[in-house]
Each structure stands twice: as structure tokens, then as C-alpha cells.
Amino acid sequence: LMMPLFFEGRTTEKIYRFRFILKPNDSLELMSYEKRFNAFFKIAEFKNHYILHYSLGIINIIKNDLRNAISSLANAIEKKEYKFRDLRANVASCYTNIICCYLIEGDTIMAEKWAKKRIEEKATYDPTGNDYYELGMFKLSKNKLSEGKSYMLKALEVDSGMYEAYVQLGNICLLTGEYKKAEEYLNLCNKINPDYPGMYNSLVLNLLMVNDKETAKYLLDKMLAYNPEN
């Protein structure tokens, strides 16, 4: 939920104010679950401490206790050996939730650090295209175009269908004045997902930069017909 809001630039202020609103009964129920999970730590026969730390981390997120959420999720990661990690083990989810906790706190430096750790520490057997894409977005948000481009290309190397990466490569070319190359990247996105709104925004900007106002207007009209409130 947090990642798209941050990367699409939908006013970071909203992210930093994000909080769960709990009713009294909700808080009592969460406390009850927390007590039950903690009780399992005292049972010698129960060895799966990973799931306990993970569950407590999620509970703390819902309680808006982000510091303890980060601590619990980091503990969960330590309890899951690499040989037992896969996409179903939720280890990658631990990293993602930690990243989001830091984003909510407004700490983009630590969020980016954990995005990098998710790849380096192999949250899953093999990093996904989305792992590289998100780390690339952190770089681009700080205007580190070269590093951002490298991660976008890596994302496509892992997942050639990641159309969002093509759009970001197009945006980088727009910033560097490579309008022909920008068009090529945006067209590659169009072949995979012709309905992706982000592509049209960049494509219109590219058309304006090469002074093709007629096509730009056509696309803008098409966008407004699809979404009059755009």
C-alpha cells in the first residue's frame, strides 16, 4: 500500500501521516493476540519463532507502533534460514513492511537501505524484478539517474514484462534529452500494458518536447475521455 504512494509522488505528507484508526474493541483484540503469541516463546517444543516475530511485527504495525514493528520483523528475518526462504515464506514481506514503516516515519534513507538489504540478503532465493525496480525508484527520487537506470535495466533482466521499468527508463531519457530513446522505451511499455496511465503522462511530455502537439493533444483527449477527473 505504501510503496506505490511514495513512488508515484502522491504527496509524501500523506504517507507520513498514515495511521490505522482503531476502535476500543480492536485494541483489546490485538492485545489478546499479542499475549497469545508471546506465550508460545515460553513453550520449549515450539521452534518456529519466525512466525511469532512476524505476527507480532504485523500487530505492531496495526497498533501504529512502528519502532517495535521494525524490531519484530527484523527478528523474524534472522529466524528464517536462507535455505528455507521462498516466495511463500513471507520473508520478503518482512523486508517490505520494514521499508514501509520507515517511509511512514519519513526516513527515506533507512527505507532505501532496507530495499538494498532485501536484494543483498536474498529475501527469496532470487531477487524479483520488483525488488530492483523499487530500489531504482529510491535512486531516481534522489535524482541519481545513472544508478536508477542500472536498477531498472536489472529489473527488466529479471522480469522482461515489468512495464513500469520501461516507463522509468523513458522518464530518464526525457530528463537527459534523449527523446527518441524515450519514445522507444515508452512504446515497449505500450506493447505490454497499453492501459498504464503513467505511460501516457510520459508519452505526452515526450511528444511536447519534440513539438508534436497534435499527437499530444490526441492522447490528452483520450486520457480525459477515459478519466474526466484526470
Backbone as numpy.savetxt, mean C-alpha at the origin, in Angstrom:
# Nx Ny Nz CAx CAy CAz Cx Cy Cz
-6.56 -0.50 3.32 -7.39 0.71 3.32 -6.52 1.96 3.32
-5.45 1.96 4.11 -4.63 3.17 4.25 -3.77 3.42 3.03
-3.19 2.36 2.46 -2.19 2.52 1.42 -2.71 3.30 0.21
-3.86 2.92 -0.36 -4.34 3.69 -1.52 -4.60 5.15 -1.19
-5.12 5.42 0.00 -5.39 6.81 0.39 -4.10 7.62 0.40
-3.04 7.02 0.92 -1.76 7.73 0.99 -1.16 7.92 -0.40
-1.13 6.85 -1.19 -0.45 6.91 -2.47 -1.21 7.70 -3.52
-2.52 7.80 -3.37 -3.29 8.58 -4.33 -3.35 10.06 -3.93
-2.68 10.38 -2.81 -2.58 11.77 -2.40 -3.90 12.38 -1.97
-4.78 11.58 -1.40 -6.08 12.12 -0.98 -5.96 12.82 0.36
-5.21 13.85 0.39 -4.94 14.67 1.58 -4.49 13.82 2.75
-3.21 13.90 3.02 -2.62 13.11 4.09 -3.25 13.44 5.44
-3.84 14.62 5.57 -4.46 14.99 6.85 -5.52 13.97 7.26
-6.31 13.51 6.28 -7.37 12.55 6.60 -6.80 11.25 7.14
-5.68 10.83 6.58 -5.05 9.60 7.06 -4.59 9.78 8.50
-3.96 10.91 8.79 -3.42 11.10 10.13 -4.52 11.21 11.18
-5.73 11.54 10.77 -6.84 11.64 11.73 -7.68 10.36 11.79
-7.28 9.36 11.01 -8.08 8.14 10.95 -8.10 7.44 12.30
-9.29 7.18 12.79 -9.45 6.44 14.04 -10.72 5.61 13.99
-10.71 4.47 14.67 -11.92 3.68 14.82 -12.79 4.28 15.91
-14.08 4.35 15.67 -15.02 4.84 16.68 -15.71 3.63 17.29
-15.51 3.45 18.57 -16.02 2.26 19.27 -17.15 2.62 20.23
-18.13 1.75 20.25 -19.18 1.87 21.25 -18.71 1.17 22.52
-19.32 1.48 23.68 -18.89 0.85 24.93 -18.86 -0.67 24.85
-19.87 -1.26 24.22 -19.90 -2.73 24.10 -18.75 -3.26 23.24
-18.37 -2.47 22.23 -17.25 -2.88 21.39 -15.97 -2.95 22.21
-15.74 -1.94 23.02 -14.53 -1.90 23.84 -14.48 -3.05 24.82
-15.62 -3.37 25.42 -15.68 -4.48 26.37 -15.41 -5.81 25.68
-15.95 -5.95 24.47 -15.74 -7.20 23.73 -14.28 -7.36 23.33
-13.65 -6.27 22.92 -12.23 -6.33 22.56 -11.37 -6.68 23.77
-11.71 -6.12 24.92 -10.98 -6.44 26.15 -11.12 -7.90 26.49
-12.31 -8.46 26.24 -12.55 -9.87 26.51 -11.69 -10.75 25.61
-11.63 -10.41 24.33 -10.80 -11.17 23.39 -9.33 -11.06 23.77
-8.92 -9.85 24.15 -7.53 -9.62 24.53 -7.15 -10.49 25.72
-8.04 -10.57 26.68 -7.79 -11.37 27.88 -7.66 -12.84 27.53
-8.53 -13.32 26.62 -8.49 -14.73 26.22 -7.19 -15.07 25.49
-6.79 -14.19 24.57 -5.56 -14.46 23.82 -4.35 -14.46 24.74
-4.29 -13.52 25.67 -3.17 -13.46 26.60 -3.09 -14.70 27.48
-4.24 -15.29 27.78 -4.28 -16.50 28.61 -3.55 -17.66 27.95
-3.55 -17.70 26.62 -2.91 -18.80 25.90 -1.39 -18.78 26.07
-0.81 -17.59 26.34 0.64 -17.53 26.53 1.08 -18.36 27.74
0.16 -18.56 28.68 0.50 -19.29 29.91 0.33 -20.80 29.76
-0.20 -21.23 28.62 -0.41 -22.66 28.39 0.81 -23.22 27.67
1.57 -24.03 28.37 2.83 -24.54 27.82 2.64 -25.34 26.54
1.51 -26.03 26.46 1.27 -26.89 25.29 0.95 -26.08 24.03
0.55 -24.83 24.21 0.17 -24.01 23.05 1.42 -23.32 22.51
1.87 -23.74 21.35 3.15 -23.25 20.80 2.99 -22.15 19.75
1.80 -21.99 19.22 1.62 -21.04 18.11 1.46 -19.60 18.62
2.56 -19.04 19.11 2.51 -17.68 19.64 2.38 -16.64 18.54
2.70 -17.06 17.31 2.56 -16.12 16.18 1.13 -15.60 16.08
0.17 -16.52 16.10 -1.23 -16.11 15.90 -1.72 -15.27 17.07
-1.16 -15.48 18.26 -1.56 -14.68 19.41 -1.08 -13.24 19.25
0.20 -13.08 18.91 0.73 -11.73 18.72 0.01 -11.03 17.58
-0.24 -11.77 16.50 -0.92 -11.18 15.34 -2.32 -10.69 15.73
-3.06 -11.53 16.45 -4.42 -11.18 16.86 -4.43 -9.99 17.80
-3.48 -9.95 18.73 -3.39 -8.82 19.65 -3.04 -7.53 18.89
-2.22 -7.67 17.86 -1.88 -6.51 17.05 -3.11 -5.93 16.37
-3.95 -6.79 15.81 -5.16 -6.33 15.14 -6.13 -5.71 16.14
-6.24 -6.32 17.31 -7.11 -5.76 18.36 -6.65 -4.36 18.74
-5.32 -4.19 18.88 -4.79 -2.87 19.26 -5.02 -1.83 18.17
-5.00 -2.25 16.90 -5.30 -1.31 15.82 -6.74 -0.81 15.97
-7.65 -1.75 16.21 -9.06 -1.38 16.35 -9.26 -0.49 17.58
-8.44 -0.70 18.62 -8.52 0.13 19.83 -7.81 1.47 19.64
-7.22 1.68 18.47 -6.45 2.91 18.18 -5.18 3.01 19.02
-4.72 1.87 19.53 -3.48 1.83 20.29 -2.37 1.39 19.34
-1.90 2.32 18.53 -1.00 1.99 17.43 0.39 1.57 17.91
0.86 2.15 18.99 2.19 1.78 19.49 2.24 0.30 19.87
1.24 -0.14 20.64 1.20 -1.54 21.04 0.87 -2.45 19.86
0.11 -1.93 18.88 -0.19 -2.71 17.68 1.09 -3.01 16.93
1.93 -2.01 16.76 3.20 -2.19 16.05 4.07 -3.20 16.80
4.12 -3.07 18.12 4.93 -3.99 18.93 4.44 -5.43 18.80
3.13 -5.64 18.87 2.58 -6.99 18.79 2.81 -7.60 17.40
2.61 -6.80 16.37 2.79 -7.30 15.00 4.26 -7.62 14.72
5.17 -6.80 15.26 6.60 -7.07 15.10 6.97 -8.37 15.83
6.38 -8.60 17.00 6.60 -9.85 17.72 6.07 -11.05 16.93
4.94 -10.85 16.26 4.36 -11.93 15.45 5.32 -12.32 14.33
5.91 -11.34 13.69 6.85 -11.62 12.59 8.00 -12.47 13.07
8.52 -12.16 14.26 9.65 -12.92 14.81 9.29 -14.37 15.10
8.00 -14.63 15.33 7.57 -15.98 15.71 7.29 -16.87 14.48
7.30 -16.31 13.30 7.01 -17.11 12.11 8.30 -17.31 11.31
8.84 -18.53 11.36 10.07 -18.82 10.64 9.84 -18.70 9.13
10.92 -18.34 8.44 10.82 -18.11 7.00 10.26 -19.33 6.26
10.69 -20.53 6.67 10.26 -21.74 5.95 8.77 -21.99 6.06
8.10 -21.31 7.01 6.66 -21.48 7.17 5.87 -20.31 6.58
6.55 -19.42 5.90 5.87 -18.23 5.37 5.34 -18.49 3.96
4.13 -18.09 3.74 3.56 -18.05 2.40 2.46 -17.02 2.41
1.77 -16.85 1.29 0.75 -15.81 1.19 -0.41 -16.04 2.15
-0.58 -17.29 2.60 -1.70 -17.59 3.49 -1.35 -17.41 4.96
-0.08 -17.19 5.27 0.35 -17.16 6.66 0.14 -15.81 7.34
-0.25 -14.80 6.58 -0.54 -13.47 7.12 0.70 -12.70 7.57
1.89 -13.25 7.34 3.09 -12.53 7.75 3.20 -11.22 6.97
2.93 -11.28 5.67 2.95 -10.06 4.86 1.95 -9.05 5.40
0.83 -9.56 5.91 -0.19 -8.67 6.49 0.35 -7.95 7.72
1.22 -8.61 8.47 1.84 -7.96 9.64 2.64 -6.74 9.19
3.46 -6.92 8.17 4.26 -5.81 7.66 3.35 -4.69 7.17
2.32 -5.05 6.39 1.43 -4.04 5.82 0.71 -3.26 6.91
0.25 -3.95 7.94 -0.44 -3.26 9.03 0.50 -2.35 9.81
1.75 -2.76 9.97 2.74 -1.90 10.63 2.97 -0.64 9.80
3.09 -0.81 8.48 3.26 0.32 7.58 2.09 1.29 7.74
0.89 0.74 7.77 -0.30 1.58 7.89 -0.38 2.30 9.23
0.06 1.63 10.29 0.09 2.28 11.61 0.99 3.51 11.58
2.15 3.36 10.95 3.07 4.50 10.86 2.49 5.60 9.97
1.77 5.22 8.90 1.14 6.22 8.05 0.09 7.01 8.82
-0.69 6.30 9.64 -1.71 6.98 10.44 -1.05 7.96 11.41
0.11 7.57 11.93 0.84 8.45 12.85 1.55 9.59 12.12
1.61 9.50 10.80 2.29 10.54 10.03 3.78 10.32 9.91
4.25 9.12 10.26 5.68 8.82 10.20 5.99 8.09 8.89
6.17 8.84 7.82 6.42 8.22 6.52 7.81 7.59 6.43
8.74 8.06 7.25 10.09 7.49 7.24 10.06 6.05 7.72
9.37 5.80 8.84 9.28 4.43 9.35 8.38 3.57 8.46
7.36 4.16 7.87 6.49 3.42 6.96 7.30 2.91 5.78
8.14 3.78 5.22 8.98 3.37 4.09 10.00 2.32 4.53
10.54 2.48 5.73 11.51 1.51 6.24 10.90 0.11 6.31
9.65 0.03 6.78 9.01 -1.28 6.89 8.58 -1.82 5.53
8.31 -0.93 4.59 8.01 -1.39 3.23 9.24 -2.07 2.63
10.41 -1.52 2.95 11.66 -2.12 2.48 11.95 -3.42 3.21
11.70 -3.43 4.52 11.91 -4.65 5.32 11.02 -5.79 4.83
9.80 -5.45 4.37 8.88 -6.48 3.89 9.50 -7.26 2.73
10.29 -6.57 1.91 10.96 -7.22 0.79 12.23 -7.92 1.27
13.06 -7.21 2.01 14.37 -7.73 2.42 14.23 -8.94 3.34
13.23 -8.90 4.22 13.06 -10.00 5.18 12.14 -11.09 4.65
11.74 -10.95 3.38 10.92 -11.95 2.71 9.66 -12.28 3.52
8.73 -11.33 3.50 7.45 -11.54 4.17 6.76 -12.78 3.62
6.98 -13.05 2.34 6.55 -14.32 1.72 7.77 -14.91 1.03
7.65 -16.12 0.50 8.79 -16.75 -0.17 9.39 -15.82 -1.21
8.52 -15.19 -1.99 8.96 -14.28 -3.04 8.16 -12.98 -2.92
8.84 -11.83 -2.93 8.12 -10.56 -2.87 7.14 -10.44 -4.04
6.01 -9.81 -3.79 5.01 -9.63 -4.84 5.28 -8.32 -5.58
4.64 -8.18 -6.74 4.77 -6.94 -7.48 4.31 -5.76 -6.67
3.27 -5.98 -5.86 2.74 -4.89 -5.04 3.74 -4.42 -3.99
4.58 -5.33 -3.49 5.61 -4.94 -2.52 6.55 -3.91 -3.13
7.01 -4.19 -4.35 7.91 -3.26 -5.03 7.19 -1.97 -5.43
5.93 -2.11 -5.84 5.16 -0.93 -6.25 5.01 0.05 -5.08
4.65 -0.47 -3.91 4.44 0.42 -2.76 5.73 1.08 -2.31
6.84 0.32 -2.34 8.11 0.93 -1.97 8.49 2.00 -3.00
8.19 1.73 -4.27 8.44 2.73 -5.30 7.62 3.98 -5.10
6.39 3.82 -4.63 5.53 4.97 -4.38 6.06 5.84 -3.25
6.64 5.19 -2.24 7.27 5.96 -1.16 8.40 6.82 -1.72
9.19 6.24 -2.62 10.30 6.98 -3.23 9.77 8.15 -4.06
8.73 7.89 -4.85 8.18 8.94 -5.71 7.55 10.06 -4.90
6.96 9.71 -3.76 6.34 10.74 -2.91 7.38 11.70 -2.36
8.65 11.26 -2.38 9.75 12.12 -1.93 10.57 12.64 -3.11
9.98 12.52 -4.32 10.59 13.03 -5.54 11.90 12.32 -5.88
12.07 11.08 -5.43 13.24 10.29 -5.79 12.87 9.47 -7.03
12.91 10.15 -8.19 12.38 9.57 -9.42 13.15 8.33 -9.88
14.46 8.39 -9.78 15.28 7.28 -10.27 15.02 6.01 -9.46
14.99 6.15 -8.13 14.73 4.99 -7.28 13.29 4.49 -7.48
12.36 5.43 -7.58 10.98 5.06 -7.80 10.81 4.29 -9.09
11.48 4.75 -10.15 11.41 4.06 -11.44 11.96 2.65 -11.34
13.07 2.48 -10.64 13.67 1.16 -10.50 12.71 0.17 -9.84
12.02 0.63 -8.79 11.08 -0.26 -8.10 9.85 -0.55 -8.96
9.41 0.43 -9.77 8.27 0.18 -10.65 8.62 -0.86 -11.70
9.83 -0.76 -12.25 10.27 -1.75 -13.23 10.40 -3.13 -12.59
10.85 -3.16 -11.35 10.96 -4.43 -10.63 9.58 -5.02 -10.38
8.61 -4.15 -10.06 7.24 -4.62 -9.85 6.70 -5.29 -11.10
7.00 -4.70 -12.27 6.53 -5.27 -13.53 7.30 -6.54 -13.90
8.53 -6.62 -13.45 9.31 -7.83 -13.67 8.68 -9.01 -12.93
8.16 -8.71 -11.74 7.52 -9.75 -10.93 6.09 -10.01 -11.40
5.39 -8.94 -11.75 3.99 -9.05 -12.17 3.76 -8.13 -13.37
3.80 -8.69 -14.57 3.69 -7.90 -15.79 2.30 -7.29 -15.97
1.34 -7.74 -15.17 -0.02 -7.21 -15.27 -0.30 -6.06 -14.32
0.74 -5.58 -13.62 0.52 -4.49 -12.66 0.41 -3.17 -13.40
-0.79 -2.86 -13.83 -1.02 -1.68 -14.66 -0.73 -0.36 -13.92
-0.89 -0.37 -12.60 -0.60 0.86 -11.84 0.86 1.28 -11.99
1.76 0.29 -12.10 3.18 0.60 -12.26 3.44 1.28 -13.60
2.72 0.86 -14.64 2.87 1.52 -15.94 2.47 2.99 -15.86
1.40 3.27 -15.12 0.96 4.66 -14.97 2.03 5.49 -14.25
2.62 4.93 -13.20 3.65 5.68 -12.48 4.89 5.90 -13.33
5.23 4.90 -14.16 6.35 5.10 -15.07 6.02 6.20 -16.08
4.76 6.23 -16.49 4.32 7.31 -17.37 4.41 8.66 -16.69
4.02 8.71 -15.42 4.10 9.97 -14.66 5.54 10.45 -14.51
6.45 9.50 -14.30 7.87 9.85 -14.19 8.35 10.47 -15.50
7.94 9.87 -16.62 8.33 10.41 -17.93 7.73 11.80 -18.16
6.53 12.01 -17.64 5.93 13.35 -17.75 6.78 14.38 -17.03
7.28 14.00 -15.86 8.09 14.91 -15.07 9.45 15.17 -15.70
9.95 14.20 -16.45 11.27 14.35 -17.07 11.18 14.83 -18.52
9.95 15.09 -18.98 9.77 15.61 -20.33 9.84 14.57 -21.43
9.75 13.30 -21.09 9.79 12.22 -22.10 8.35 11.86 -22.48
7.71 12.72 -23.23 6.28 12.58 -23.48 5.92 11.38 -24.35
6.78 11.06 -25.32 6.53 9.89 -26.16 6.59 8.61 -25.34
7.59 8.53 -24.47 7.74 7.35 -23.62 6.59 7.28 -22.62
6.15 8.43 -22.13 5.01 8.47 -21.21 3.78 7.88 -21.88
3.56 8.25 -23.14 2.41 7.74 -23.88 2.50 6.22 -24.03
3.68 5.71 -24.27 3.87 4.26 -24.43 3.50 3.52 -23.14
3.97 4.04 -22.02 3.66 3.39 -20.74 2.16 3.45 -20.45
1.54 4.59 -20.70 0.11 4.75 -20.42 -0.73 3.85 -21.33
-0.28 3.68 -22.56 -1.00 2.78 -23.48 -0.88 1.33 -23.03
0.25 0.97 -22.42 0.40 -0.39 -21.89 -0.59 -0.63 -20.76
-0.79 0.40 -19.92 -1.81 0.30 -18.87 -3.19 0.15 -19.49
-3.45 0.91 -20.54 -4.76 0.88 -21.20 -5.09 -0.50 -21.76
-4.07 -1.22 -22.23 -4.29 -2.56 -22.76 -4.72 -3.53 -21.67
-4.21 -3.32 -20.46 -4.51 -4.22 -19.35 -5.81 -3.83 -18.65
-5.95 -2.55 -18.36 -7.14 -2.06 -17.65 -7.57 -0.71 -18.22
-8.39 -0.73 -19.26 -8.81 0.52 -19.90 -9.72 1.40 -19.03
-10.16 0.89 -17.89 -11.07 1.64 -17.03 -10.38 2.27 -15.83
-9.05 2.20 -15.78 -8.33 2.71 -14.62 -8.30 4.25 -14.66
-8.96 4.93 -13.71 -9.06 6.40 -13.74 -7.72 7.11 -13.73
-6.77 6.57 -12.95 -5.47 7.21 -12.85 -4.76 7.34 -14.19
-5.02 6.37 -15.07 -4.40 6.41 -16.39 -4.91 7.60 -17.19
-6.21 7.86 -17.13 -6.80 8.95 -17.91 -6.29 10.31 -17.43
-6.14 10.47 -16.13 -5.62 11.74 -15.61 -4.24 12.02 -16.21
-3.39 10.99 -16.20 -2.02 11.16 -16.72 -2.02 11.31 -18.23
-2.90 10.57 -18.89 -2.95 10.63 -20.35 -3.40 12.01 -20.84
-4.38 12.58 -20.15 -4.84 13.93 -20.51 -3.70 14.94 -20.32
-2.99 14.81 -19.21 -1.88 15.73 -18.96 -0.81 15.60 -20.04
-0.53 14.34 -20.44 0.47 14.12 -21.48 0.03 14.74 -22.81
-1.25 14.60 -23.14 -1.77 15.18 -24.38 -1.66 16.70 -24.37
-1.91 17.29 -23.23 -1.79 18.75 -23.12 -0.34 19.20 -23.28
0.57 18.39 -22.75 1.99 18.74 -22.85 2.49 18.71 -24.29
1.87 17.84 -25.13 2.28 17.78 -26.54 1.32 18.60 -27.41
0.48 19.39 -26.74 -0.42 20.34 -27.41 -1.52 19.66 -28.24
-1.90 18.45 -27.83 -3.02 17.78 -28.52 -4.29 18.05 -27.70
-4.77 19.27 -27.77 -5.90 19.69 -26.95 -7.20 19.00 -27.36
-7.33 18.69 -28.63 -8.57 18.08 -29.11 -8.79 16.70 -28.50
-7.74 15.88 -28.51 -7.85 14.54 -27.91 -8.00 14.63 -26.40
-7.29 15.59 -25.81 -7.39 15.78 -24.36 -8.82 16.11 -23.98
-9.46 16.99 -24.75 -10.84 17.37 -24.47 -11.78 16.18 -24.64
-11.51 15.36 -25.65 -12.33 14.16 -25.88 -12.27 13.24 -24.66
-11.07 13.03 -24.15 -10.91 12.15 -22.98 -11.55 12.76 -21.74
-11.41 14.07 -21.57 -12.03 14.73 -20.42 -13.55 14.60 -20.47
-14.12 14.78 -21.66 -15.57 14.61 -21.82 -15.99 13.19 -21.49
-15.16 12.23 -21.91 -15.44 10.82 -21.64 -15.40 10.55 -20.14
-14.41 11.12 -19.45 -14.28 10.97 -18.00 -15.47 11.56 -17.27
-15.92 12.74 -17.73 -17.05 13.41 -17.08 -18.37 12.66 -17.34
-18.48 12.05 -18.50 -19.67 11.26 -18.81 -19.73 10.03 -17.91
-18.55 9.47 -17.63 -18.48 8.29 -16.76 -18.73 8.67 -15.30
-18.20 9.83 -14.91 -18.34 10.28 -13.53 -18.52 11.80 -13.51
-19.78 12.28 -13.58 -20.06 13.73 -13.63 -19.49 14.52 -12.47
-19.20 13.85 -11.34 -18.69 14.56 -10.17 -17.16 14.62 -10.16
-16.54 14.07 -11.20 -15.08 14.05 -11.27 -14.55 15.49 -11.32
